[in-house]
Structures are given as C-alpha cells and as structure tokens.
Short mmCIF file of C-alpha atoms in Angstrom, two decimals:
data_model
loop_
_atom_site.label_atom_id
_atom_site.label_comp_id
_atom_site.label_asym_id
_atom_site.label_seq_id
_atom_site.Cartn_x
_atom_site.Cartn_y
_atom_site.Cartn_z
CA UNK N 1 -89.46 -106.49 104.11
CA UNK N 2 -90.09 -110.04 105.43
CA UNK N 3 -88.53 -112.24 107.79
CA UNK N 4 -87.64 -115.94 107.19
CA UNK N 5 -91.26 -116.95 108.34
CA UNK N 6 -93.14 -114.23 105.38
CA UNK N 7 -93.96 -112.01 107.98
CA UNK N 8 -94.19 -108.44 106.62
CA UNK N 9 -91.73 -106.42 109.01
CA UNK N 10 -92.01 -102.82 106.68
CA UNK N 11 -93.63 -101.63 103.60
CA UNK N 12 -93.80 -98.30 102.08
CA UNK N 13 -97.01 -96.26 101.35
CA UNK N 14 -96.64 -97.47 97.64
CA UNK N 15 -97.55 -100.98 98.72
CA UNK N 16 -100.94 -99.25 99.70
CA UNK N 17 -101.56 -98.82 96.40
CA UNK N 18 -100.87 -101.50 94.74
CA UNK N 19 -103.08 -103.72 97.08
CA UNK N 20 -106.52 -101.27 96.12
CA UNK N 21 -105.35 -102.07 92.20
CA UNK N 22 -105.91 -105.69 93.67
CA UNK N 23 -108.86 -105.11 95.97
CA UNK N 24 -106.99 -105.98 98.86
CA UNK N 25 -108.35 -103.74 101.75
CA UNK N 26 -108.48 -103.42 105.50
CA UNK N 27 -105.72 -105.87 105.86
CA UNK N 28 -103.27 -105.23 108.78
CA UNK N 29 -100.23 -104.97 106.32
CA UNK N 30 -97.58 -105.68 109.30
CA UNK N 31 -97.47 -109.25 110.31
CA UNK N 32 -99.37 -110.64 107.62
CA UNK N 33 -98.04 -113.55 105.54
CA UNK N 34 -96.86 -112.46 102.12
CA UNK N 35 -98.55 -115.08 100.41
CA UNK N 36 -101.81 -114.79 102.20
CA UNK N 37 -101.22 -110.38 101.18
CA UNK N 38 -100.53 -111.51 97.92
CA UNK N 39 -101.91 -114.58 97.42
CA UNK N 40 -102.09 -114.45 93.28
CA UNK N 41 -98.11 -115.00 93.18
CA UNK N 42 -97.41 -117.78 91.10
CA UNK N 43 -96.07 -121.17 92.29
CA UNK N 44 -92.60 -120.35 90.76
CA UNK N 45 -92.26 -117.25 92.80
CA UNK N 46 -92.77 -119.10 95.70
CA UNK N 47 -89.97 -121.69 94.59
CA UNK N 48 -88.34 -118.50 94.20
CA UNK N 49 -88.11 -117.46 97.58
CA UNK N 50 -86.87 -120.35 98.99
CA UNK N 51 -83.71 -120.62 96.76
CA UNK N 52 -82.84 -116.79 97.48
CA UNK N 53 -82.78 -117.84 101.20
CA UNK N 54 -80.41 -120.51 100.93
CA UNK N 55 -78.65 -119.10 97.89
CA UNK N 56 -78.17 -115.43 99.47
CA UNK N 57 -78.73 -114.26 95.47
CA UNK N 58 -80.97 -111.65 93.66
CA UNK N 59 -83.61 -113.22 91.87
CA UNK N 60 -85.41 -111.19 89.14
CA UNK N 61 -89.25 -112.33 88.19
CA UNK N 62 -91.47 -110.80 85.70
CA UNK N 63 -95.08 -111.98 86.32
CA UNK N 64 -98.35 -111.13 84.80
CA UNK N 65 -101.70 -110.42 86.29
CA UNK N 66 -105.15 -109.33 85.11
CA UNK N 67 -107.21 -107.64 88.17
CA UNK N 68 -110.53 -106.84 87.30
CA UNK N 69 -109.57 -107.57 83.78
CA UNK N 70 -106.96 -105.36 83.54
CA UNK N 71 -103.62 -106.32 81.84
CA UNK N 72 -101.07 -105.88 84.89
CA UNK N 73 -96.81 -107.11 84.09
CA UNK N 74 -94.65 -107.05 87.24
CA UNK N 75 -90.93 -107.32 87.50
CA UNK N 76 -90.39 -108.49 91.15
CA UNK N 77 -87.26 -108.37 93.00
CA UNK N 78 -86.23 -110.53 95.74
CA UNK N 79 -82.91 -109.15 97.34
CA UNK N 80 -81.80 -111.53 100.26
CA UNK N 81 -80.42 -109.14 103.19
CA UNK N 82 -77.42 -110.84 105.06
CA UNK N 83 -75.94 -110.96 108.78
CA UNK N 84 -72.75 -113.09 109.33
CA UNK N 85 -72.94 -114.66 106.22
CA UNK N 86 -77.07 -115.49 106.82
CA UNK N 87 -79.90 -114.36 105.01
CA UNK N 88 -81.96 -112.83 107.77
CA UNK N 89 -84.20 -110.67 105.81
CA UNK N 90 -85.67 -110.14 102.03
CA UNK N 91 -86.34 -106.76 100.37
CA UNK N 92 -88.99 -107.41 97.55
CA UNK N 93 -89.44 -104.38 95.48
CA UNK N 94 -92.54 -104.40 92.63
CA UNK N 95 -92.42 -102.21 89.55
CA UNK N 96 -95.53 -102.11 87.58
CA UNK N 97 -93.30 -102.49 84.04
CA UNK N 98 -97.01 -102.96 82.08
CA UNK N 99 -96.41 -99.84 79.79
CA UNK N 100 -92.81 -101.36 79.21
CA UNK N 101 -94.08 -104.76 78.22
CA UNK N 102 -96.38 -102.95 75.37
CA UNK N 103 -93.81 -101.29 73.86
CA UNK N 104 -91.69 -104.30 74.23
CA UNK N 105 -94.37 -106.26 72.19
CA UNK N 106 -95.36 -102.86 69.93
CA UNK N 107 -91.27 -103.29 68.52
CA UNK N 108 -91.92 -107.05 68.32
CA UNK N 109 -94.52 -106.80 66.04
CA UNK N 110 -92.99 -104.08 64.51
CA UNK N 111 -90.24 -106.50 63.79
CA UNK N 112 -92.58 -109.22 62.72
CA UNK N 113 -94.13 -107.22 60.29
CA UNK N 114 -90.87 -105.95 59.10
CA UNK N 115 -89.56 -109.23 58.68
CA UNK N 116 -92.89 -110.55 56.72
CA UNK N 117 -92.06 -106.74 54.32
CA UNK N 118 -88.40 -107.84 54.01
CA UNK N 119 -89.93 -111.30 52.59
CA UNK N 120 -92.27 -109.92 50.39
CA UNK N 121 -89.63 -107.25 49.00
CA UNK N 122 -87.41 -110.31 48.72
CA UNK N 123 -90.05 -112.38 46.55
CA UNK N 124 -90.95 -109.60 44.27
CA UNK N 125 -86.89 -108.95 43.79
CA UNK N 126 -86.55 -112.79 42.72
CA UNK N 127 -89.54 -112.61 40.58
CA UNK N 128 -88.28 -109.64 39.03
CA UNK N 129 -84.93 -111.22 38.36
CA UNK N 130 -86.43 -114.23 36.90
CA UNK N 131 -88.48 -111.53 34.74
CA UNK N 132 -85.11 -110.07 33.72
CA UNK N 133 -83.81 -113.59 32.91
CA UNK N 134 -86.37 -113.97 30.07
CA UNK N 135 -86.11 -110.72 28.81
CA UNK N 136 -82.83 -111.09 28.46
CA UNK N 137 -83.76 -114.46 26.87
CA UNK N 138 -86.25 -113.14 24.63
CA UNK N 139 -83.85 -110.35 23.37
CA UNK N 140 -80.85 -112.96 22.60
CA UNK N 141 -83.78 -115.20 20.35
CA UNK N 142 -86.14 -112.89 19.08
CA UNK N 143 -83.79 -110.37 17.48
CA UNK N 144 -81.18 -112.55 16.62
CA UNK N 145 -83.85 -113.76 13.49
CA UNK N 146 -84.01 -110.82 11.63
CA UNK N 147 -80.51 -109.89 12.25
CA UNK N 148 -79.59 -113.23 10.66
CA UNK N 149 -81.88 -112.76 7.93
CA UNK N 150 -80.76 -109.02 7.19
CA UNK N 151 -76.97 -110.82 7.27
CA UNK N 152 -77.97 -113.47 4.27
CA UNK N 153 -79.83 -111.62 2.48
CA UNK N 154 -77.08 -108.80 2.54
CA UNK N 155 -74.17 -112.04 1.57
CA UNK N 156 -76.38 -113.08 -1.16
CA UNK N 157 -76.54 -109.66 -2.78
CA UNK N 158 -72.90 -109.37 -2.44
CA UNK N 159 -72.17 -112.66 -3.96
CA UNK N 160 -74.37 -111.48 -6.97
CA UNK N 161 -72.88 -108.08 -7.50
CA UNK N 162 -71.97 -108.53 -10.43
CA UNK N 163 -75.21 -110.48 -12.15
CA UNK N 164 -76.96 -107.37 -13.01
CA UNK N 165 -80.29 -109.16 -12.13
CA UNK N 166 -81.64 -106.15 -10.86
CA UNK N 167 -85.22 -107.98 -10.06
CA UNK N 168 -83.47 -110.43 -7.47
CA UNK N 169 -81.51 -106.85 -6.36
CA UNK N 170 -84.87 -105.77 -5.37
CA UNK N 171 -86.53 -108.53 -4.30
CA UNK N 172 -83.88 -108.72 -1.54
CA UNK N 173 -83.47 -105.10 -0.87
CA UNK N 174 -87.91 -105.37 0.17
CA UNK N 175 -86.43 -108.86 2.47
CA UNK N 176 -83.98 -106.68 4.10
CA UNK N 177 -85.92 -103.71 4.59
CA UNK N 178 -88.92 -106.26 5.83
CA UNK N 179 -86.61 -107.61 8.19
CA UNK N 180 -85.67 -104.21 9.72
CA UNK N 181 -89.47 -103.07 10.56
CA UNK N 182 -89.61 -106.29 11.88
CA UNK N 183 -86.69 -106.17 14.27
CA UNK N 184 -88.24 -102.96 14.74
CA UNK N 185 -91.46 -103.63 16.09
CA UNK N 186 -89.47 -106.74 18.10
CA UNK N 187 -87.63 -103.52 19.72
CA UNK N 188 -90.73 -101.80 20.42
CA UNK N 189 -92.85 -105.32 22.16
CA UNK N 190 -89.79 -106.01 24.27
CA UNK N 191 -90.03 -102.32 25.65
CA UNK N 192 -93.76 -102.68 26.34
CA UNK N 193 -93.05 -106.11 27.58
CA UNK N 194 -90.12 -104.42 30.19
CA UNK N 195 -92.93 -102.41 31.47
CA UNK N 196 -95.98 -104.94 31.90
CA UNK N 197 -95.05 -105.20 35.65
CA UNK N 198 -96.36 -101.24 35.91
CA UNK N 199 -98.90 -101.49 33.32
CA UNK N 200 -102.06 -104.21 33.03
CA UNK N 201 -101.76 -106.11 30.21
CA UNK N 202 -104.27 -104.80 27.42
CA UNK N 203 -106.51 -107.82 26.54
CA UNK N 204 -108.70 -107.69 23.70
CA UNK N 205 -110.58 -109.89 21.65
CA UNK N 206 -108.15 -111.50 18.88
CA UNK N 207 -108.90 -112.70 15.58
CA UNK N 208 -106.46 -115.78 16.41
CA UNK N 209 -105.89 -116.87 12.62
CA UNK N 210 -105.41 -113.70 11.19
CA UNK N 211 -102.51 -113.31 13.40
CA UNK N 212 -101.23 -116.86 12.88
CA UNK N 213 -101.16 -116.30 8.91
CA UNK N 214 -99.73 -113.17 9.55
CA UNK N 215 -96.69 -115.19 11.78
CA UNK N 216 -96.44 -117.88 9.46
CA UNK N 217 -96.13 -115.44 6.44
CA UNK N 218 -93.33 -113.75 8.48
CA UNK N 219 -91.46 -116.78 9.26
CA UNK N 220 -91.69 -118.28 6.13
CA UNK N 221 -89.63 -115.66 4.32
CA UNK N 222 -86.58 -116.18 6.71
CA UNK N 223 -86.85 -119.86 5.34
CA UNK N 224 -86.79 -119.20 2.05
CA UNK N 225 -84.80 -122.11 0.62
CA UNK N 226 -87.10 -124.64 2.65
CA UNK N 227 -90.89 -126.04 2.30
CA UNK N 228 -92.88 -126.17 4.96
CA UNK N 229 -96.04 -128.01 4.68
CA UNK N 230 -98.35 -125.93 7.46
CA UNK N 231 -101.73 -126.55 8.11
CA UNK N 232 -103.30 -123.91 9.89
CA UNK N 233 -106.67 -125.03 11.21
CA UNK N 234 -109.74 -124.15 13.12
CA UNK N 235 -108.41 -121.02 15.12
CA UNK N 236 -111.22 -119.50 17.14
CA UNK N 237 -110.56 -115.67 18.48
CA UNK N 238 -109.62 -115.90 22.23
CA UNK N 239 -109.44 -113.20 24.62
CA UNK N 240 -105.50 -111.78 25.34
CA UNK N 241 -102.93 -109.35 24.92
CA UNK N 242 -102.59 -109.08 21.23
CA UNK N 243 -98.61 -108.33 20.96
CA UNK N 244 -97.93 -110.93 23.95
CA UNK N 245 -100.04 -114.11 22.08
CA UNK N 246 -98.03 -112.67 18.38
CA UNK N 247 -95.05 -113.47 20.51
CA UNK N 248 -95.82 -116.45 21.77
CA UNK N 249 -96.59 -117.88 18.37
CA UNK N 250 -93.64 -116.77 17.05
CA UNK N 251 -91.28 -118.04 19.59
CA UNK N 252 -93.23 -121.51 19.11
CA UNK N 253 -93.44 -121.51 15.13
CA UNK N 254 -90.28 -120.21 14.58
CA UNK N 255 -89.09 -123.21 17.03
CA UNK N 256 -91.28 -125.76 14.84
CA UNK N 257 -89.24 -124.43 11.72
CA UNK N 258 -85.89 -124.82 13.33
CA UNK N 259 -86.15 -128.54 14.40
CA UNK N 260 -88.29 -129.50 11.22
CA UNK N 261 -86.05 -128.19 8.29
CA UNK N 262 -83.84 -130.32 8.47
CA UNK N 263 -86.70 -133.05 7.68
CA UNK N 264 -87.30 -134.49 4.03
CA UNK N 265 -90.65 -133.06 4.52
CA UNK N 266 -91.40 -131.22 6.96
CA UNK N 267 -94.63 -130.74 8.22
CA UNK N 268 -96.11 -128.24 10.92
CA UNK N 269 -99.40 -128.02 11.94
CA UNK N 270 -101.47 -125.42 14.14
CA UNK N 271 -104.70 -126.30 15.87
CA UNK N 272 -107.31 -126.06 18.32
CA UNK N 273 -108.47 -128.49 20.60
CA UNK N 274 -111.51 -128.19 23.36
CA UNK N 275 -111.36 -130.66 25.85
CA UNK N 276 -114.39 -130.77 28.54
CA UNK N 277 -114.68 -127.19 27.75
CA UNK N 278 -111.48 -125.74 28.26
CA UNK N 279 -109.54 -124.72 24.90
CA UNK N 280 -106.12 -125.25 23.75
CA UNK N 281 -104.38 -123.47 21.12
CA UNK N 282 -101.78 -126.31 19.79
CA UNK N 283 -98.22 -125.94 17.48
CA UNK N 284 -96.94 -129.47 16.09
CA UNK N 285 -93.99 -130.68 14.32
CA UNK N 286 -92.51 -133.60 13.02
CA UNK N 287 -88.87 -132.42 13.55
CA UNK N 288 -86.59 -133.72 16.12
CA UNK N 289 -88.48 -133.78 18.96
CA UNK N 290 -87.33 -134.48 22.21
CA UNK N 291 -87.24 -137.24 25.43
CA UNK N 292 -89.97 -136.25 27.69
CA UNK N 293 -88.00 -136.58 30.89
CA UNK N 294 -86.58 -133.81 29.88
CA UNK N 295 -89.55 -131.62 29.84
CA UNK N 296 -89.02 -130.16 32.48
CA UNK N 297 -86.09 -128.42 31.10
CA UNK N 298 -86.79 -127.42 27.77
CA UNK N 299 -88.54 -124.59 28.57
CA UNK N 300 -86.08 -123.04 31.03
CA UNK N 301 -83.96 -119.85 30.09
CA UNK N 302 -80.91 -120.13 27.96
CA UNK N 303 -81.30 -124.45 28.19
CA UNK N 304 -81.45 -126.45 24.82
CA UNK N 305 -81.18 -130.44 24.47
CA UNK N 306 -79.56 -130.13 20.84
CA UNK N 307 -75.78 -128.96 20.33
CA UNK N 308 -74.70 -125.23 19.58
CA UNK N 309 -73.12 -126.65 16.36
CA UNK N 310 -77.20 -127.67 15.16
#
C-alpha cells in the first residue's frame, strides 16, 4: 500500500519474495519509494499511476521482465482506495501470471499451426477437385470414341442386313469387338489414373514410336472413310509412365484428326525437336487451328472455341 507520495505504508511477506527473484535485498521495505523498490517498472506504469489517482479507477497492467535471464510476465493491479470521494491510498497487488502467458502462447501456436493444417488440407482438397474435374473430363472424351465407333459400325451393319456380304459382316463385327477392348483398357487407365495420387507413377523407359504407330493405327480405324496423310518422324524413347504418355497422344492425335478431316487433305505430322538440349515431343495439323489469344483457354476442362454443332 502506498500513499500519494509512493511511500510504501504495508506489504505482505509475499512482497519479500518477489524482491530476492529481483535481487533486491536489505532494503527497508516501509517508507521506500515504489519506484526506487521497483525501479524496472516501465514508463507506462508510471503514467499509470497517476491517472488512477485522479481517475479513482482500477487499472490492469501486464508487464514483462527477465531477471537474471529469466522469462518473468506480471499482471499488476492498481486499485485506488477512496475517503470522501479522494483517492488517499493505492493497493497494488502482483501475480506472477508467467506459466499463464505460456500456455496462452502454447494455444496460439497451436492455433497457428492449425490454421497453416486447415490451409494445407484446403489446397490439397482444391487440387483434388481440379483432379476430379479432368477425370471427369477425360471420361466424357476418351470413352465417348469407341462408344461412337461401336454405334456406326453397329448402323452400318444394320443398314446392310440384308446384302449378304458376309466379309464386310465380319470385317465390322473385328471393328466392334476392337472397339470394346479398347474402351476396355480406357476403363482400366482411368482407374489407375483415379489412384495415381496414392500410387507413384511407374516410369519406364518407352519405345516412343512404337507406341505412336500403335495410336495412330488405333485412331485411324475410327476414321475410316477419311485419309490422313501422317508423318511420323524421328521419335526417340523418353523416360515416363507408359499408359499416361499413350494417353496423352491419344487425346492430342485424336484432336489433330477431329479439326483436320474436314480438310481436302489433311495432313498430320508427329515429331521431335531438341532445342539447347531440352526435347520436345511435337503433334501438328493443318486443320482449323485456332487464335492464339485464346490459348490460354483451350486447354481448360470442358472449354472448346468451335460450336457443339462441329
């Protein structure tokens, strides 16, 4: 308890204490000046002080200290006692609120690091969506070809029902059956492809022209009443996933064939290029092309710059 000139007028035994924690010894307690008992109390406290005497109101300060090194939080109350009306007195009670302060600051990075989780979580869940999104994609194109193949081939038979040709019977019957492995194996790559987040991607060494003939022959047969000139060049193997890269090519051939048939003669051509070292597998066309400031675009799920009707 001090007066209104800082003179200690009581303390408790705790005070004791609290002044060894600050090597504070032999000091005649009663009568001292508080500031000169305690004179690491910061300039704000002081301030503090003053406005409960002419305010008359509690004022509640946390401070921090380090004595000897030691990590020391304080919440310090200043309670103003009054007579008539007048602050004669003030109580200041100190609670060492250190342990309270660390688990304050244990939740708050608790929270931080829940927050950074929640973020994380949050960018996987998007990236998974956006993985979803071309699944989804690649199931609408991919297995829509064969199904449209196994559909004309199945209209041409019955629109020849009755030519007895049994040669172009068969030769249809192997395109429709073809068609069906095909869409089967499609089945089978998507469901690895649904799974490649849990799995690593099996790369081997690929025999990159093999597997473009192999594409091209496929595609060809859905085009059946159209020419394609392709020139399949230079191809050297690469390192990859084997079904992934078959995919790839066959989204980008079969997309070469879509916008070129419609050409007098169209041409596609598949190529390598090495440019200061680093190698690019290339697909061209000369179909319908499209404006480049819309590249951007082209290559996002479920857009297209031609009409549904083409």
């Amino acid at each position: 308890v001090i007066n209104r000139s800082y003179k200690v007028l009581l303390f408790n035994s705790s005070l004791l204490q609290w002044l060894d924690i600050f090597s504070i010894s032999d000091v005649p307690v009663i009568g001292s000046d508080l500031f000169s008992l305690f004179p690491f109390f910061s300039t704000n406290l002081r301030e503090g002080y003053e406005s409960v005497w002419r305010s008359g109101e509690v004022l509640v300060s946390d401070e921090e200290y380090r004595p000897a090194g030691r990590e020391f939080h304080v919440e310090i109350r200043i309670i103003p006692i009054l007579i008539d009306g007048k602050v004669e007195k003030i109580v200041t009670i100190l609670r060492d609120v250190t342990e309270k302060k660390k688990t304050e600051q244990s939740l708050l990075n608790l929270n931080r690091m829940l927050e950074e989780e929640v973020k994380i979580r949050t960018r996987e869940l998007e990236e998974t969506i956006l993985e979803l999104d071309s699944f989804s994609y690649t199931v609408s194109h991919d297995l829509r070809a064969p199904i449209r193949a196994i559909d004309g081939f199945s209209y041409i038979l019955s629109m020849k029902a009755d030519s007895g040709k049994i040669d172009e019977f068969k030769y249809y019957f192997e395109k429709i059956h073809d068609n069906v492995r095909q869409m089967d194996r499609l089945i089978d790559d998507l469901l690895n492809f649904s799974r490649m987040s849990k799995h690593p991607i099996n790369c081997s060494l690929i025999d990159m022209r093999s597997l473009v003939s192999e594409v091209v022959s496929e595609l060809s047969a859905l085009h059946w009443g159209t020419h394609f000139d392709i020139t399949i060049g230079d191809l050297p193997p690469a390192e990859g996933d084997p079904t992934l890269i078959r995919q790839v090519f066959i989204n980008l051939i079969s997309n070469a064939m879509k916008f070129s048939q419609n050409q007098p003669s169209p041409a596609i051509s598949i190529g390598y290029l090495n440019t200061d070292g680093k190698g690019e597998y290339t697909v061209q066309d000369n179909g319908i092309g499209f404006d480049m400031q819309y590249a951007d675009k082209i290559f996002e799920v479920f857009m297209r710059l031609h009409l549904s009707e083409e």
